[in-house]
Amino acid sequence: MHNFSEMPDILKTDILSYKFDIFWQSNDELINLDPRPVFVASTAFQPNSPEEEQLIKMLSACRLDASSFHVMQLQPESQIAFHLLKDHLQLKSIILLGISPIQLGVSAYLMPHQLSRFGNCNWIVTESLKTLLERPEIKTHLWQYGLKPAFVDQVYG
């Protein structure tokens, strides 16, 4: 016979914590952004810093002009819903610089420093701008297997 007192009360058990509500709610920051095919999420950096200069060089090497991308600096606890980003911004590519895909509600494993496909989008997940400045071997790998195939060679159109 079962002892039901040991079973959790499912009506009082959090199935999904309220922390995940962000993935179903519209985001005020996104509403004000116009559609652009590329979204760049980065850890925080200062204006006119070496990190910002590195980002500008990267995007320029990718042949992206300012009208084709949005850059958003995210804190480690920040979350934005990928499906809202994709739908509202009409995204084709996402670049995450020191940001985890989990912060966008995506728990898929994406290869670091190279081009991956998920949700009909190009994904490039890599280290923070600060780390890229400190580790040229990662930056080289990122260019050869991530940024160049996605934006210069346009392997997925």
PDB file of C-alpha atoms in Angstrom:
ATOM      1  CA  MET A   1       0.000   0.000   0.000  1.00  0.00           C
ATOM      2  CA  HIS A   2       1.221   3.540  -0.834  1.00  0.00           C
ATOM      3  CA  ASN A   3       1.927   6.109   1.812  1.00  0.00           C
ATOM      4  CA  PHE A   4       0.438   9.227   0.208  1.00  0.00           C
ATOM      5  CA  SER A   5       1.813  11.536   2.892  1.00  0.00           C
ATOM      6  CA  GLU A   6       5.278  11.102   1.354  1.00  0.00           C
ATOM      7  CA  MET A   7       4.132  12.233  -2.089  1.00  0.00           C
ATOM      8  CA  PRO A   8       4.510  15.913  -2.945  1.00  0.00           C
ATOM      9  CA  ASP A   9       1.376  17.999  -3.254  1.00  0.00           C
ATOM     10  CA  ILE A  10       1.473  18.778  -6.973  1.00  0.00           C
ATOM     11  CA  LEU A  11      -0.839  21.746  -6.543  1.00  0.00           C
ATOM     12  CA  LYS A  12       1.743  23.415  -4.321  1.00  0.00           C
ATOM     13  CA  THR A  13       4.805  22.351  -6.310  1.00  0.00           C
ATOM     14  CA  ASP A  14       6.510  24.763  -8.691  1.00  0.00           C
ATOM     15  CA  ILE A  15       6.521  23.113 -12.075  1.00  0.00           C
ATOM     16  CA  LEU A  16       8.158  26.087 -13.687  1.00  0.00           C
ATOM     17  CA  SER A  17       9.441  28.848 -11.512  1.00  0.00           C
ATOM     18  CA  TYR A  18       8.159  32.376 -12.098  1.00  0.00           C
ATOM     19  CA  LYS A  19      11.755  33.177 -13.171  1.00  0.00           C
ATOM     20  CA  PHE A  20      10.926  31.640 -16.543  1.00  0.00           C
ATOM     21  CA  ASP A  21       7.926  33.923 -17.172  1.00  0.00           C
ATOM     22  CA  ILE A  22      10.279  36.227 -19.055  1.00  0.00           C
ATOM     23  CA  PHE A  23      10.268  33.715 -21.901  1.00  0.00           C
ATOM     24  CA  TRP A  24       6.521  34.208 -22.447  1.00  0.00           C
ATOM     25  CA  GLN A  25       6.183  37.925 -21.770  1.00  0.00           C
ATOM     26  CA  SER A  26       6.846  40.646 -24.286  1.00  0.00           C
ATOM     27  CA  ASN A  27       9.982  42.645 -23.663  1.00  0.00           C
ATOM     28  CA  ASP A  28       9.748  46.447 -23.665  1.00  0.00           C
ATOM     29  CA  GLU A  29      13.313  46.755 -24.955  1.00  0.00           C
ATOM     30  CA  LEU A  30      12.477  44.620 -27.998  1.00  0.00           C
ATOM     31  CA  ILE A  31       9.265  46.422 -28.864  1.00  0.00           C
ATOM     32  CA  ASN A  32      11.213  49.610 -29.607  1.00  0.00           C
ATOM     33  CA  LEU A  33      13.712  47.903 -31.917  1.00  0.00           C
ATOM     34  CA  ASP A  34      13.201  47.819 -35.662  1.00  0.00           C
ATOM     35  CA  PRO A  35      13.681  44.517 -37.524  1.00  0.00           C
ATOM     36  CA  ARG A  36      17.282  43.728 -38.432  1.00  0.00           C
ATOM     37  CA  PRO A  37      18.703  40.370 -39.504  1.00  0.00           C
ATOM     38  CA  VAL A  38      21.566  40.175 -36.964  1.00  0.00           C
ATOM     39  CA  PHE A  39      21.380  40.310 -33.163  1.00  0.00           C
ATOM     40  CA  VAL A  40      24.560  40.590 -31.104  1.00  0.00           C
ATOM     41  CA  ALA A  41      24.380  39.986 -27.355  1.00  0.00           C
ATOM     42  CA  SER A  42      27.472  40.749 -25.325  1.00  0.00           C
ATOM     43  CA  THR A  43      28.609  40.982 -21.766  1.00  0.00           C
ATOM     44  CA  ALA A  44      28.904  44.596 -20.633  1.00  0.00           C
ATOM     45  CA  PHE A  45      31.709  46.787 -21.956  1.00  0.00           C
ATOM     46  CA  GLN A  46      32.549  50.473 -21.681  1.00  0.00           C
ATOM     47  CA  PRO A  47      32.105  52.964 -24.541  1.00  0.00           C
ATOM     48  CA  ASN A  48      35.337  53.627 -26.444  1.00  0.00           C
ATOM     49  CA  SER A  49      36.973  50.624 -24.771  1.00  0.00           C
ATOM     50  CA  PRO A  50      39.209  48.038 -26.465  1.00  0.00           C
ATOM     51  CA  GLU A  51      36.220  45.659 -26.259  1.00  0.00           C
ATOM     52  CA  GLU A  52      33.971  48.063 -28.177  1.00  0.00           C
ATOM     53  CA  GLU A  53      36.723  48.639 -30.725  1.00  0.00           C
ATOM     54  CA  GLN A  54      37.065  44.849 -31.132  1.00  0.00           C
ATOM     55  CA  LEU A  55      33.312  44.502 -31.696  1.00  0.00           C
ATOM     56  CA  ILE A  56      33.315  47.245 -34.328  1.00  0.00           C
ATOM     57  CA  LYS A  57      36.223  45.553 -36.150  1.00  0.00           C
ATOM     58  CA  MET A  58      34.462  42.176 -36.033  1.00  0.00           C
ATOM     59  CA  LEU A  59      31.206  43.512 -37.446  1.00  0.00           C
ATOM     60  CA  SER A  60      33.045  45.482 -40.108  1.00  0.00           C
ATOM     61  CA  ALA A  61      35.024  42.383 -41.167  1.00  0.00           C
ATOM     62  CA  CYS A  62      31.669  40.605 -41.481  1.00  0.00           C
ATOM     63  CA  ARG A  63      30.593  43.320 -43.937  1.00  0.00           C
ATOM     64  CA  LEU A  64      27.719  44.344 -41.672  1.00  0.00           C
ATOM     65  CA  ASP A  65      26.613  47.956 -41.612  1.00  0.00           C
ATOM     66  CA  ALA A  66      24.874  49.538 -38.625  1.00  0.00           C
ATOM     67  CA  SER A  67      21.438  49.149 -40.217  1.00  0.00           C
ATOM     68  CA  SER A  68      21.744  45.347 -40.306  1.00  0.00           C
ATOM     69  CA  PHE A  69      22.325  44.557 -36.626  1.00  0.00           C
ATOM     70  CA  HIS A  70      21.394  45.357 -33.041  1.00  0.00           C
ATOM     71  CA  VAL A  71      23.876  45.090 -30.169  1.00  0.00           C
ATOM     72  CA  MET A  72      22.552  44.503 -26.668  1.00  0.00           C
ATOM     73  CA  GLN A  73      24.709  44.266 -23.566  1.00  0.00           C
ATOM     74  CA  LEU A  74      23.331  41.739 -21.101  1.00  0.00           C
ATOM     75  CA  GLN A  75      24.057  41.153 -17.448  1.00  0.00           C
ATOM     76  CA  PRO A  76      24.660  37.553 -16.288  1.00  0.00           C
ATOM     77  CA  GLU A  77      21.140  37.360 -14.831  1.00  0.00           C
ATOM     78  CA  SER A  78      19.435  38.922 -17.888  1.00  0.00           C
ATOM     79  CA  GLN A  79      17.099  36.801 -19.968  1.00  0.00           C
ATOM     80  CA  ILE A  80      15.394  37.419 -23.302  1.00  0.00           C
ATOM     81  CA  ALA A  81      13.179  34.981 -25.156  1.00  0.00           C
ATOM     82  CA  PHE A  82      14.738  33.749 -28.400  1.00  0.00           C
ATOM     83  CA  HIS A  83      11.350  33.240 -30.042  1.00  0.00           C
ATOM     84  CA  LEU A  84      10.397  36.865 -29.317  1.00  0.00           C
ATOM     85  CA  LEU A  85      13.735  38.092 -30.662  1.00  0.00           C
ATOM     86  CA  LYS A  86      13.411  36.002 -33.787  1.00  0.00           C
ATOM     87  CA  ASP A  87       9.823  36.975 -34.502  1.00  0.00           C
ATOM     88  CA  HIS A  88      10.055  40.680 -33.705  1.00  0.00           C
ATOM     89  CA  LEU A  89      13.468  41.369 -35.235  1.00  0.00           C
ATOM     90  CA  GLN A  90      13.066  38.891 -38.130  1.00  0.00           C
ATOM     91  CA  LEU A  91      16.464  37.443 -37.261  1.00  0.00           C
ATOM     92  CA  LYS A  92      18.694  35.374 -39.473  1.00  0.00           C
ATOM     93  CA  SER A  93      21.798  35.363 -37.249  1.00  0.00           C
ATOM     94  CA  ILE A  94      22.622  35.596 -33.542  1.00  0.00           C
ATOM     95  CA  ILE A  95      26.086  36.265 -32.137  1.00  0.00           C
ATOM     96  CA  LEU A  96      26.575  35.647 -28.421  1.00  0.00           C
ATOM     97  CA  LEU A  97      29.734  37.135 -26.910  1.00  0.00           C
ATOM     98  CA  GLY A  98      30.176  35.737 -23.417  1.00  0.00           C
ATOM     99  CA  ILE A  99      26.435  35.111 -23.218  1.00  0.00           C
ATOM    100  CA  SER A 100      24.918  31.660 -22.769  1.00  0.00           C
ATOM    101  CA  PRO A 101      22.126  30.481 -25.092  1.00  0.00           C
ATOM    102  CA  ILE A 102      20.261  29.604 -21.881  1.00  0.00           C
ATOM    103  CA  GLN A 103      19.843  33.345 -21.295  1.00  0.00           C
ATOM    104  CA  LEU A 104      17.748  33.308 -24.475  1.00  0.00           C
ATOM    105  CA  GLY A 105      15.751  30.304 -23.296  1.00  0.00           C
ATOM    106  CA  VAL A 106      17.659  27.895 -25.545  1.00  0.00           C
ATOM    107  CA  SER A 107      19.070  24.780 -23.923  1.00  0.00           C
ATOM    108  CA  ALA A 108      20.489  23.268 -27.123  1.00  0.00           C
ATOM    109  CA  TYR A 109      24.222  22.599 -27.226  1.00  0.00           C
ATOM    110  CA  LEU A 110      25.796  24.873 -29.822  1.00  0.00           C
ATOM    111  CA  MET A 111      29.411  24.442 -30.870  1.00  0.00           C
ATOM    112  CA  PRO A 112      31.568  27.221 -29.443  1.00  0.00           C
ATOM    113  CA  HIS A 113      33.360  29.677 -31.740  1.00  0.00           C
ATOM    114  CA  GLN A 114      31.758  28.360 -34.913  1.00  0.00           C
ATOM    115  CA  LEU A 115      28.601  28.518 -36.950  1.00  0.00           C
ATOM    116  CA  SER A 116      25.651  26.435 -35.755  1.00  0.00           C
ATOM    117  CA  ARG A 117      22.058  26.287 -36.955  1.00  0.00           C
ATOM    118  CA  PHE A 118      19.090  26.305 -34.585  1.00  0.00           C
ATOM    119  CA  GLY A 119      15.535  27.527 -35.044  1.00  0.00           C
ATOM    120  CA  ASN A 120      16.166  28.560 -38.651  1.00  0.00           C
ATOM    121  CA  CYS A 121      18.888  30.970 -37.511  1.00  0.00           C
ATOM    122  CA  ASN A 122      22.660  31.068 -37.656  1.00  0.00           C
ATOM    123  CA  TRP A 123      24.124  30.978 -34.153  1.00  0.00           C
ATOM    124  CA  ILE A 124      27.664  31.891 -33.207  1.00  0.00           C
ATOM    125  CA  VAL A 125      28.393  31.412 -29.512  1.00  0.00           C
ATOM    126  CA  THR A 126      31.795  32.454 -28.252  1.00  0.00           C
ATOM    127  CA  GLU A 127      33.723  34.038 -25.405  1.00  0.00           C
ATOM    128  CA  SER A 128      33.379  37.622 -24.197  1.00  0.00           C
ATOM    129  CA  LEU A 129      35.053  40.434 -26.097  1.00  0.00           C
ATOM    130  CA  LYS A 130      37.574  40.732 -23.264  1.00  0.00           C
ATOM    131  CA  THR A 131      38.532  37.058 -23.630  1.00  0.00           C
ATOM    132  CA  LEU A 132      38.762  37.374 -27.417  1.00  0.00           C
ATOM    133  CA  LEU A 133      41.246  40.217 -26.949  1.00  0.00           C
ATOM    134  CA  GLU A 134      43.305  38.073 -24.573  1.00  0.00           C
ATOM    135  CA  ARG A 135      43.113  34.852 -26.609  1.00  0.00           C
ATOM    136  CA  PRO A 136      43.937  35.456 -30.293  1.00  0.00           C
ATOM    137  CA  GLU A 137      43.714  31.717 -31.049  1.00  0.00           C
ATOM    138  CA  ILE A 138      40.004  31.772 -30.134  1.00  0.00           C
ATOM    139  CA  LYS A 139      39.474  34.914 -32.204  1.00  0.00           C
ATOM    140  CA  THR A 140      41.133  33.222 -35.210  1.00  0.00           C
ATOM    141  CA  HIS A 141      38.967  30.108 -34.810  1.00  0.00           C
ATOM    142  CA  LEU A 142      35.869  32.301 -34.452  1.00  0.00           C
ATOM    143  CA  TRP A 143      36.668  34.099 -37.689  1.00  0.00           C
ATOM    144  CA  GLN A 144      37.533  30.981 -39.714  1.00  0.00           C
ATOM    145  CA  TYR A 145      34.678  28.742 -38.546  1.00  0.00           C
ATOM    146  CA  GLY A 146      32.024  31.178 -37.364  1.00  0.00           C
ATOM    147  CA  LEU A 147      31.937  34.731 -38.649  1.00  0.00           C
ATOM    148  CA  LYS A 148      33.467  34.260 -42.110  1.00  0.00           C
ATOM    149  CA  PRO A 149      31.255  31.294 -43.103  1.00  0.00           C
ATOM    150  CA  ALA A 150      28.138  33.071 -41.815  1.00  0.00           C
ATOM    151  CA  PHE A 151      28.638  36.562 -43.185  1.00  0.00           C
ATOM    152  CA  VAL A 152      31.323  36.545 -45.884  1.00  0.00           C
ATOM    153  CA  ASP A 153      30.874  33.101 -47.455  1.00  0.00           C
ATOM    154  CA  GLN A 154      27.152  33.053 -46.530  1.00  0.00           C
ATOM    155  CA  VAL A 155      27.064  29.257 -46.395  1.00  0.00           C
ATOM    156  CA  TYR A 156      23.378  29.309 -45.406  1.00  0.00           C
ATOM    157  CA  GLY A 157      22.360  32.101 -47.767  1.00  0.00           C
TER     158      GLY A 157
END
